[in-house]
Amino acid sequence: MFDFSLVIPSMNRTHVQRHQMSNSSSITEFLLLAFTDTRELQLLHFALFLGIYLAALLGNGLILTTIAFNHRLHTPMYFFLLNLALLDLGCISTTVPKAMANSLWDTKAISYDGCVAQVFLFLFFISAEYSLLTVMSYDRYVAICKPLHYGTLLGSRACAQMAAAAWGSGFLNAVLHTANTFSLPLCQGNAVDQFFCEIPQIFKLSCSDFYLREVGVFASSFVLALGCFVFIILSYIKIFTIVLQMPSEQGQHKAFSTCLPHLAVVFMVISTSMFSYLKPSSISSPSLDLLVAVLYSVIPPAVNPLIYSMRNQELKYALRKLIQWVHSQEQEDAHVS
């Protein structure tokens, strides 16, 4: 005799899966987390983010312009720094303008396509930046530990290939995670507990049966990221070993002035992003998630120009020359008019 009890659960599971898929396909927008519901505080948040965004635009824009127009800075280290500034501009421009607009217009909505684009672009820029930071650690390692081979190992073609690899790895990682994230059926509503579309928060909206697929993809990316992190740490252990053996204090100071800013940026980006993506759910809270997201997505692009220029005399000198040139051009234009 045929046992119908074997068919009914299967039919129920199929019905549940179809219902979950229909819930996902019916979502046309997501609701982002508002910093506050008080109108005055919303405007304060808008002003704060506007200040940070303008600082990031100004700082990274000055670095781009200074390196591009000063031929003395056309070296591998500054070539990679130029790429970092571009990535920082892209990263902060993906999240902050939408958050500012939502605070200004007192809304929380972001379209489904807008959310997909935000996830893809943010992952693209942040992943490429992580890869570029790894390349920059290799640049410092060769410059300090193998200075006689620097021109050979880091020629213009090699630098272009390494930068292209960093951008390409970010693109592939973004495509992989975005495709997997938004192929998951969503059955927990459309409210994202973050001020931008962040993958861990979208996970919370997915159905538990399908969640493990993306976890597997994320685990493979984590292994690669861990490999990059180990490479960076080993590079700097070797670098500091060589630097501390230098007889000249001036040489030590110059080496530390180029290495410490890079190490500070690496630590800030990696520690906050890893905490955001790997923290246990038991310590998760909207306020903590919001703070960590701001620390790894908003603060680094704004402070990176300051970190890199603060101890770099060569960059500061080139920046002063650029400002003086602009000022002299303005004075010439004023005399002509």
mmCIF file of C-alpha atoms in Angstrom:
data_model
loop_
_atom_site.group_PDB
_atom_site.id
_atom_site.type_symbol
_atom_site.label_atom_id
_atom_site.label_comp_id
_atom_site.label_asym_id
_atom_site.label_seq_id
_atom_site.Cartn_x
_atom_site.Cartn_y
_atom_site.Cartn_z
ATOM 1 C CA MET A 1 0.000 0.000 0.000
ATOM 2 C CA PHE A 2 1.310 3.486 -0.933
ATOM 3 C CA ASP A 3 2.193 5.647 2.071
ATOM 4 C CA PHE A 4 0.746 9.148 1.509
ATOM 5 C CA SER A 5 2.539 10.437 4.597
ATOM 6 C CA LEU A 6 5.749 10.460 2.566
ATOM 7 C CA VAL A 7 4.170 12.699 -0.065
ATOM 8 C CA ILE A 8 2.395 15.197 2.189
ATOM 9 C CA PRO A 9 5.551 16.506 3.967
ATOM 10 C CA SER A 10 7.275 16.793 0.590
ATOM 11 C CA MET A 11 4.307 18.716 -0.772
ATOM 12 C CA ASN A 12 4.344 20.946 2.306
ATOM 13 C CA ARG A 13 8.051 21.668 1.890
ATOM 14 C CA THR A 14 7.539 22.501 -1.764
ATOM 15 C CA HIS A 15 4.667 24.820 -0.862
ATOM 16 C CA VAL A 16 6.763 26.526 1.826
ATOM 17 C CA GLN A 17 9.694 26.998 -0.566
ATOM 18 C CA ARG A 18 7.416 28.433 -3.258
ATOM 19 C CA HIS A 19 5.876 30.756 -0.673
ATOM 20 C CA GLN A 20 9.365 31.884 0.417
ATOM 21 C CA MET A 21 10.410 32.499 -3.165
ATOM 22 C CA SER A 22 7.278 34.504 -3.813
ATOM 23 C CA ASN A 23 7.976 36.626 -0.743
ATOM 24 C CA SER A 24 11.459 37.379 -2.057
ATOM 25 C CA SER A 25 10.297 38.186 -5.565
ATOM 26 C CA SER A 26 7.545 40.468 -4.253
ATOM 27 C CA ILE A 27 10.024 42.777 -2.469
ATOM 28 C CA THR A 28 10.436 45.988 -4.451
ATOM 29 C CA GLU A 29 12.274 48.018 -1.808
ATOM 30 C CA PHE A 30 14.101 47.732 1.481
ATOM 31 C CA LEU A 31 13.815 49.904 4.574
ATOM 32 C CA LEU A 32 17.167 51.048 5.924
ATOM 33 C CA LEU A 33 17.867 51.749 9.577
ATOM 34 C CA ALA A 34 17.314 55.360 10.576
ATOM 35 C CA PHE A 35 19.833 56.903 12.964
ATOM 36 C CA THR A 36 16.995 58.589 14.828
ATOM 37 C CA ASP A 37 13.328 59.464 14.491
ATOM 38 C CA THR A 38 13.777 62.992 15.867
ATOM 39 C CA ARG A 39 13.796 65.566 13.079
ATOM 40 C CA GLU A 40 16.442 67.781 14.659
ATOM 41 C CA LEU A 41 18.784 64.836 15.172
ATOM 42 C CA GLN A 42 18.176 63.683 11.590
ATOM 43 C CA LEU A 43 19.370 67.049 10.339
ATOM 44 C CA LEU A 44 22.355 66.835 12.704
ATOM 45 C CA HIS A 45 23.201 63.414 11.282
ATOM 46 C CA PHE A 46 22.905 64.852 7.769
ATOM 47 C CA ALA A 47 25.301 67.679 8.642
ATOM 48 C CA LEU A 48 27.773 65.288 10.309
ATOM 49 C CA PHE A 49 27.843 62.902 7.371
ATOM 50 C CA LEU A 50 28.070 65.840 4.957
ATOM 51 C CA GLY A 51 31.163 67.091 6.795
ATOM 52 C CA ILE A 52 32.783 63.652 6.749
ATOM 53 C CA TYR A 53 31.926 63.160 3.075
ATOM 54 C CA LEU A 54 33.325 66.540 2.062
ATOM 55 C CA ALA A 55 36.486 65.845 4.082
ATOM 56 C CA ALA A 56 36.902 62.514 2.255
ATOM 57 C CA LEU A 57 36.345 64.171 -1.128
ATOM 58 C CA LEU A 58 38.804 66.963 -0.349
ATOM 59 C CA GLY A 59 41.508 64.769 1.180
ATOM 60 C CA ASN A 60 41.453 62.024 -1.423
ATOM 61 C CA GLY A 61 41.010 64.557 -4.216
ATOM 62 C CA LEU A 62 44.127 66.431 -3.083
ATOM 63 C CA ILE A 63 46.125 63.194 -2.958
ATOM 64 C CA LEU A 64 44.967 62.253 -6.466
ATOM 65 C CA THR A 65 45.792 65.690 -7.862
ATOM 66 C CA THR A 66 49.136 65.974 -6.080
ATOM 67 C CA ILE A 67 50.371 62.572 -7.246
ATOM 68 C CA ALA A 68 49.062 63.024 -10.785
ATOM 69 C CA PHE A 69 50.695 66.430 -11.346
ATOM 70 C CA ASN A 70 53.996 65.912 -9.505
ATOM 71 C CA HIS A 71 56.416 63.798 -11.549
ATOM 72 C CA ARG A 72 58.612 63.201 -8.503
ATOM 73 C CA LEU A 73 55.765 61.160 -7.027
ATOM 74 C CA HIS A 74 55.428 58.882 -10.039
ATOM 75 C CA THR A 75 56.850 55.934 -8.101
ATOM 76 C CA PRO A 76 55.269 52.555 -7.217
ATOM 77 C CA MET A 77 54.395 53.598 -3.658
ATOM 78 C CA TYR A 78 52.497 56.691 -4.760
ATOM 79 C CA PHE A 79 50.938 54.859 -7.700
ATOM 80 C CA PHE A 80 49.363 52.436 -5.239
ATOM 81 C CA LEU A 81 48.403 55.332 -2.957
ATOM 82 C CA LEU A 82 46.621 56.966 -5.907
ATOM 83 C CA ASN A 83 44.646 53.748 -6.445
ATOM 84 C CA LEU A 84 43.805 53.635 -2.733
ATOM 85 C CA ALA A 85 42.431 57.179 -2.898
ATOM 86 C CA LEU A 86 40.224 56.203 -5.854
ATOM 87 C CA LEU A 87 38.894 53.180 -3.963
ATOM 88 C CA ASP A 88 38.238 55.282 -0.862
ATOM 89 C CA LEU A 89 36.236 57.779 -2.910
ATOM 90 C CA GLY A 90 34.190 54.974 -4.424
ATOM 91 C CA CYS A 91 33.626 53.261 -1.081
ATOM 92 C CA ILE A 92 32.329 56.299 0.796
ATOM 93 C CA SER A 93 30.284 57.494 -2.199
ATOM 94 C CA THR A 94 28.413 54.169 -2.240
ATOM 95 C CA THR A 95 26.956 54.442 1.259
ATOM 96 C CA VAL A 96 27.075 57.979 2.655
ATOM 97 C CA PRO A 97 25.103 60.000 0.034
ATOM 98 C CA LYS A 98 22.078 57.685 0.329
ATOM 99 C CA ALA A 99 22.205 57.863 4.141
ATOM 100 C CA MET A 100 22.401 61.657 3.921
ATOM 101 C CA ALA A 101 19.448 61.817 1.530
ATOM 102 C CA ASN A 102 17.332 59.582 3.778
ATOM 103 C CA SER A 103 18.069 61.779 6.798
ATOM 104 C CA LEU A 104 17.388 64.980 4.880
ATOM 105 C CA TRP A 105 14.099 63.797 3.362
ATOM 106 C CA ASP A 106 13.016 61.774 6.429
ATOM 107 C CA THR A 107 12.704 58.455 4.615
ATOM 108 C CA LYS A 108 14.157 54.957 4.984
ATOM 109 C CA ALA A 109 13.443 53.421 1.583
ATOM 110 C CA ILE A 110 15.925 52.130 -0.965
ATOM 111 C CA SER A 111 14.785 50.310 -4.096
ATOM 112 C CA TYR A 112 15.563 46.624 -4.606
ATOM 113 C CA ASP A 113 17.853 47.439 -7.542
ATOM 114 C CA GLY A 114 19.449 50.228 -5.531
ATOM 115 C CA CYS A 115 20.166 47.799 -2.701
ATOM 116 C CA VAL A 116 21.711 45.277 -5.107
ATOM 117 C CA ALA A 117 23.883 48.015 -6.618
ATOM 118 C CA GLN A 118 24.937 49.230 -3.168
ATOM 119 C CA VAL A 119 25.949 45.733 -2.038
ATOM 120 C CA PHE A 120 27.883 45.106 -5.249
ATOM 121 C CA LEU A 121 29.709 48.453 -5.328
ATOM 122 C CA PHE A 122 30.574 48.448 -1.632
ATOM 123 C CA LEU A 123 31.950 44.895 -1.804
ATOM 124 C CA PHE A 124 33.833 45.773 -4.973
ATOM 125 C CA PHE A 125 35.565 48.794 -3.468
ATOM 126 C CA ILE A 126 36.227 47.314 -0.002
ATOM 127 C CA SER A 127 37.529 43.999 -1.398
ATOM 128 C CA ALA A 128 39.748 45.755 -3.942
ATOM 129 C CA GLU A 129 41.066 48.015 -1.171
ATOM 130 C CA TYR A 130 41.947 45.004 0.975
ATOM 131 C CA SER A 131 43.815 43.430 -1.959
ATOM 132 C CA LEU A 132 45.567 46.731 -2.664
ATOM 133 C CA LEU A 133 46.678 47.042 0.962
ATOM 134 C CA THR A 134 48.277 43.607 0.575
ATOM 135 C CA VAL A 135 50.081 44.790 -2.571
ATOM 136 C CA MET A 136 51.223 47.932 -0.742
ATOM 137 C CA SER A 137 52.733 45.822 2.036
ATOM 138 C CA TYR A 138 54.690 43.921 -0.628
ATOM 139 C CA ASP A 139 55.873 47.242 -2.062
ATOM 140 C CA ARG A 140 57.190 48.333 1.339
ATOM 141 C CA TYR A 141 58.794 44.912 1.893
ATOM 142 C CA VAL A 142 60.733 45.085 -1.386
ATOM 143 C CA ALA A 143 61.680 48.753 -0.869
ATOM 144 C CA ILE A 144 63.181 48.137 2.572
ATOM 145 C CA CYS A 145 64.292 44.497 2.529
ATOM 146 C CA LYS A 146 65.383 44.199 -1.123
ATOM 147 C CA PRO A 147 66.180 47.743 -2.245
ATOM 148 C CA LEU A 148 68.629 46.632 -4.971
ATOM 149 C CA HIS A 149 65.870 44.627 -6.684
ATOM 150 C CA TYR A 150 63.158 47.281 -6.276
ATOM 151 C CA GLY A 151 63.326 48.564 -9.848
ATOM 152 C CA THR A 152 63.213 45.028 -11.232
ATOM 153 C CA LEU A 153 60.440 43.605 -9.054
ATOM 154 C CA LEU A 154 58.277 46.733 -9.121
ATOM 155 C CA GLY A 155 58.607 48.138 -12.602
ATOM 156 C CA SER A 156 55.794 50.100 -14.201
ATOM 157 C CA ARG A 157 54.358 47.011 -15.891
ATOM 158 C CA ALA A 158 54.460 44.933 -12.692
ATOM 159 C CA CYS A 159 52.777 47.737 -10.733
ATOM 160 C CA ALA A 160 50.009 48.052 -13.306
ATOM 161 C CA GLN A 161 49.443 44.286 -13.239
ATOM 162 C CA MET A 162 49.279 44.183 -9.438
ATOM 163 C CA ALA A 163 46.854 47.120 -9.310
ATOM 164 C CA ALA A 164 44.705 45.492 -12.003
ATOM 165 C CA ALA A 165 44.731 42.240 -10.026
ATOM 166 C CA ALA A 166 43.531 44.097 -6.912
ATOM 167 C CA TRP A 167 40.664 45.747 -8.798
ATOM 168 C CA GLY A 168 39.832 42.486 -10.586
ATOM 169 C CA SER A 169 39.748 40.444 -7.377
ATOM 170 C CA GLY A 170 37.380 43.008 -5.860
ATOM 171 C CA PHE A 171 35.098 42.764 -8.885
ATOM 172 C CA LEU A 172 34.982 38.953 -8.830
ATOM 173 C CA ASN A 173 34.366 38.864 -5.073
ATOM 174 C CA ALA A 174 31.551 41.414 -5.408
ATOM 175 C CA VAL A 175 29.894 39.498 -8.255
ATOM 176 C CA LEU A 176 30.082 36.210 -6.340
ATOM 177 C CA HIS A 177 28.630 37.508 -3.075
ATOM 178 C CA THR A 178 26.015 39.782 -4.627
ATOM 179 C CA ALA A 179 24.690 36.990 -6.862
ATOM 180 C CA ASN A 180 24.543 34.530 -3.980
ATOM 181 C CA THR A 181 23.033 36.980 -1.502
ATOM 182 C CA PHE A 182 20.160 38.104 -3.709
ATOM 183 C CA SER A 183 19.418 34.602 -4.964
ATOM 184 C CA LEU A 184 18.444 33.675 -1.400
ATOM 185 C CA PRO A 185 14.690 33.724 -0.744
ATOM 186 C CA LEU A 186 13.756 36.424 1.766
ATOM 187 C CA CYS A 187 10.934 35.630 4.155
ATOM 188 C CA GLN A 188 11.652 37.895 7.150
ATOM 189 C CA GLY A 189 10.341 41.181 5.776
ATOM 190 C CA ASN A 190 12.304 43.988 4.127
ATOM 191 C CA ALA A 191 13.677 45.999 7.078
ATOM 192 C CA VAL A 192 17.499 46.107 6.987
ATOM 193 C CA ASP A 193 19.024 46.880 10.402
ATOM 194 C CA GLN A 194 21.793 49.056 8.948
ATOM 195 C CA PHE A 195 22.110 52.486 7.335
ATOM 196 C CA PHE A 196 23.134 50.823 4.060
ATOM 197 C CA CYS A 197 22.523 47.431 2.441
ATOM 198 C CA GLU A 198 25.002 45.207 4.253
ATOM 199 C CA ILE A 199 25.201 41.466 3.605
ATOM 200 C CA PRO A 200 25.037 40.292 7.271
ATOM 201 C CA GLN A 201 21.817 42.283 7.738
ATOM 202 C CA ILE A 202 20.296 40.920 4.515
ATOM 203 C CA PHE A 203 21.165 37.420 5.763
ATOM 204 C CA LYS A 204 18.815 38.016 8.673
ATOM 205 C CA LEU A 205 15.941 38.415 6.203
ATOM 206 C CA SER A 206 16.657 35.122 4.436
ATOM 207 C CA CYS A 207 15.097 31.749 5.127
ATOM 208 C CA SER A 208 17.293 29.562 7.316
ATOM 209 C CA ASP A 209 17.275 26.606 4.902
ATOM 210 C CA PHE A 210 19.021 28.670 2.227
ATOM 211 C CA TYR A 211 21.335 30.651 4.477
ATOM 212 C CA LEU A 212 24.091 28.005 4.635
ATOM 213 C CA ARG A 213 24.833 28.299 0.917
ATOM 214 C CA GLU A 214 26.098 31.865 1.270
ATOM 215 C CA VAL A 215 27.935 30.964 4.478
ATOM 216 C CA GLY A 216 30.004 28.489 2.451
ATOM 217 C CA VAL A 217 30.848 31.141 -0.131
ATOM 218 C CA PHE A 218 31.726 33.597 2.628
ATOM 219 C CA ALA A 219 33.988 31.014 4.300
ATOM 220 C CA SER A 220 36.075 30.658 1.117
ATOM 221 C CA SER A 221 36.465 34.445 0.896
ATOM 222 C CA PHE A 222 37.438 34.544 4.565
ATOM 223 C CA VAL A 223 40.224 32.016 3.954
ATOM 224 C CA LEU A 224 41.619 34.207 1.153
ATOM 225 C CA ALA A 225 41.328 37.316 3.327
ATOM 226 C CA LEU A 226 43.103 35.516 6.161
ATOM 227 C CA GLY A 227 45.898 34.575 3.762
ATOM 228 C CA CYS A 228 46.304 38.244 2.776
ATOM 229 C CA PHE A 229 46.326 39.259 6.435
ATOM 230 C CA VAL A 230 49.033 36.708 7.292
ATOM 231 C CA PHE A 231 51.092 37.932 4.314
ATOM 232 C CA ILE A 232 50.806 41.538 5.539
ATOM 233 C CA ILE A 233 51.811 40.609 9.089
ATOM 234 C CA LEU A 234 54.805 38.509 7.972
ATOM 235 C CA SER A 235 55.912 41.293 5.615
ATOM 236 C CA TYR A 236 55.913 43.839 8.420
ATOM 237 C CA ILE A 237 57.675 41.525 10.847
ATOM 238 C CA LYS A 238 60.480 41.240 8.300
ATOM 239 C CA ILE A 239 60.374 44.999 7.593
ATOM 240 C CA PHE A 240 60.629 46.026 11.251
ATOM 241 C CA THR A 241 63.422 43.508 11.815
ATOM 242 C CA ILE A 242 65.459 45.152 9.046
ATOM 243 C CA VAL A 243 64.553 48.715 10.107
ATOM 244 C CA LEU A 244 65.632 48.188 13.713
ATOM 245 C CA GLN A 245 69.028 47.013 12.455
ATOM 246 C CA MET A 246 69.627 50.239 10.495
ATOM 247 C CA PRO A 247 72.534 52.252 11.954
ATOM 248 C CA SER A 248 71.069 55.584 10.870
ATOM 249 C CA GLU A 249 68.231 57.097 12.883
ATOM 250 C CA GLN A 250 67.245 59.137 9.830
ATOM 251 C CA GLY A 251 66.865 55.949 7.812
ATOM 252 C CA GLN A 252 64.752 54.392 10.552
ATOM 253 C CA HIS A 253 62.556 57.487 10.720
ATOM 254 C CA LYS A 254 62.016 57.507 6.947
ATOM 255 C CA ALA A 255 61.132 53.800 6.923
ATOM 256 C CA PHE A 256 58.716 54.134 9.828
ATOM 257 C CA SER A 257 57.112 57.232 8.269
ATOM 258 C CA THR A 258 56.081 55.203 5.202
ATOM 259 C CA CYS A 259 55.245 51.919 6.957
ATOM 260 C CA LEU A 260 53.344 52.949 10.089
ATOM 261 C CA PRO A 261 50.563 54.843 8.249
ATOM 262 C CA HIS A 262 49.960 51.846 6.012
ATOM 263 C CA LEU A 263 49.899 49.502 8.996
ATOM 264 C CA ALA A 264 47.423 51.775 10.812
ATOM 265 C CA VAL A 265 45.072 51.765 7.806
ATOM 266 C CA VAL A 266 45.337 47.978 7.485
ATOM 267 C CA PHE A 267 44.531 47.439 11.151
ATOM 268 C CA MET A 268 41.552 49.797 11.117
ATOM 269 C CA VAL A 269 39.973 48.339 7.961
ATOM 270 C CA ILE A 270 40.566 44.679 8.796
ATOM 271 C CA SER A 271 39.659 44.751 12.492
ATOM 272 C CA THR A 272 36.351 46.577 12.082
ATOM 273 C CA SER A 273 35.214 44.732 8.935
ATOM 274 C CA MET A 274 36.070 41.317 10.375
ATOM 275 C CA PHE A 275 34.269 42.147 13.596
ATOM 276 C CA SER A 276 31.209 43.218 11.637
ATOM 277 C CA TYR A 277 31.061 40.046 9.548
ATOM 278 C CA LEU A 278 32.265 37.483 12.108
ATOM 279 C CA LYS A 279 30.854 38.647 15.425
ATOM 280 C CA PRO A 280 28.507 36.153 17.139
ATOM 281 C CA SER A 281 24.824 36.951 17.035
ATOM 282 C CA SER A 282 24.711 36.881 20.851
ATOM 283 C CA ILE A 283 26.521 40.253 21.044
ATOM 284 C CA SER A 284 24.778 41.785 18.054
ATOM 285 C CA SER A 285 22.639 44.874 18.582
ATOM 286 C CA PRO A 286 21.471 47.642 16.224
ATOM 287 C CA SER A 287 23.569 50.303 17.954
ATOM 288 C CA LEU A 288 26.734 48.160 17.964
ATOM 289 C CA ASP A 289 26.225 47.097 14.339
ATOM 290 C CA LEU A 290 25.725 50.731 13.370
ATOM 291 C CA LEU A 291 28.881 51.871 15.169
ATOM 292 C CA VAL A 292 31.033 49.131 13.628
ATOM 293 C CA ALA A 293 29.645 49.806 10.141
ATOM 294 C CA VAL A 294 30.512 53.495 10.438
ATOM 295 C CA LEU A 295 34.017 52.596 11.640
ATOM 296 C CA TYR A 296 34.839 50.397 8.646
ATOM 297 C CA SER A 297 32.816 52.020 5.853
ATOM 298 C CA VAL A 298 32.829 55.776 6.612
ATOM 299 C CA ILE A 299 35.806 56.662 8.800
ATOM 300 C CA PRO A 300 38.713 55.039 6.844
ATOM 301 C CA PRO A 301 38.072 56.892 3.538
ATOM 302 C CA ALA A 302 37.946 60.172 5.445
ATOM 303 C CA VAL A 303 41.048 59.668 7.612
ATOM 304 C CA ASN A 304 43.285 57.747 5.162
ATOM 305 C CA PRO A 305 44.522 60.955 3.465
ATOM 306 C CA LEU A 306 45.403 62.417 6.867
ATOM 307 C CA ILE A 307 47.162 59.233 7.988
ATOM 308 C CA TYR A 308 49.253 58.970 4.836
ATOM 309 C CA SER A 309 50.194 62.634 4.615
ATOM 310 C CA MET A 310 50.800 63.323 8.315
ATOM 311 C CA ARG A 311 54.232 61.610 8.491
ATOM 312 C CA ASN A 312 55.135 61.741 4.802
ATOM 313 C CA GLN A 313 57.349 64.790 4.242
ATOM 314 C CA GLU A 314 57.638 64.204 0.498
ATOM 315 C CA LEU A 315 53.859 64.172 0.028
ATOM 316 C CA LYS A 316 53.390 67.224 2.272
ATOM 317 C CA TYR A 317 56.020 69.141 0.324
ATOM 318 C CA ALA A 318 54.372 68.249 -3.002
ATOM 319 C CA LEU A 319 50.983 69.245 -1.600
ATOM 320 C CA ARG A 320 52.316 72.642 -0.487
ATOM 321 C CA LYS A 321 53.818 73.187 -3.944
ATOM 322 C CA LEU A 322 50.461 72.349 -5.532
ATOM 323 C CA ILE A 323 48.591 74.784 -3.260
ATOM 324 C CA GLN A 324 51.161 77.512 -3.958
ATOM 325 C CA TRP A 325 50.806 76.923 -7.711
ATOM 326 C CA VAL A 326 47.031 77.135 -7.536
ATOM 327 C CA HIS A 327 47.274 80.337 -5.469
ATOM 328 C CA SER A 328 49.701 81.904 -7.950
ATOM 329 C CA GLN A 329 47.404 81.003 -10.854
ATOM 330 C CA GLU A 330 44.494 82.679 -9.077
ATOM 331 C CA GLN A 331 46.571 85.822 -8.554
ATOM 332 C CA GLU A 332 47.583 85.865 -12.235
ATOM 333 C CA ASP A 333 43.960 85.512 -13.301
ATOM 334 C CA ALA A 334 42.989 88.357 -10.972
ATOM 335 C CA HIS A 335 45.664 90.645 -12.488
ATOM 336 C CA VAL A 336 44.559 89.788 -16.032
ATOM 337 C CA SER A 337 40.909 90.520 -15.281
#
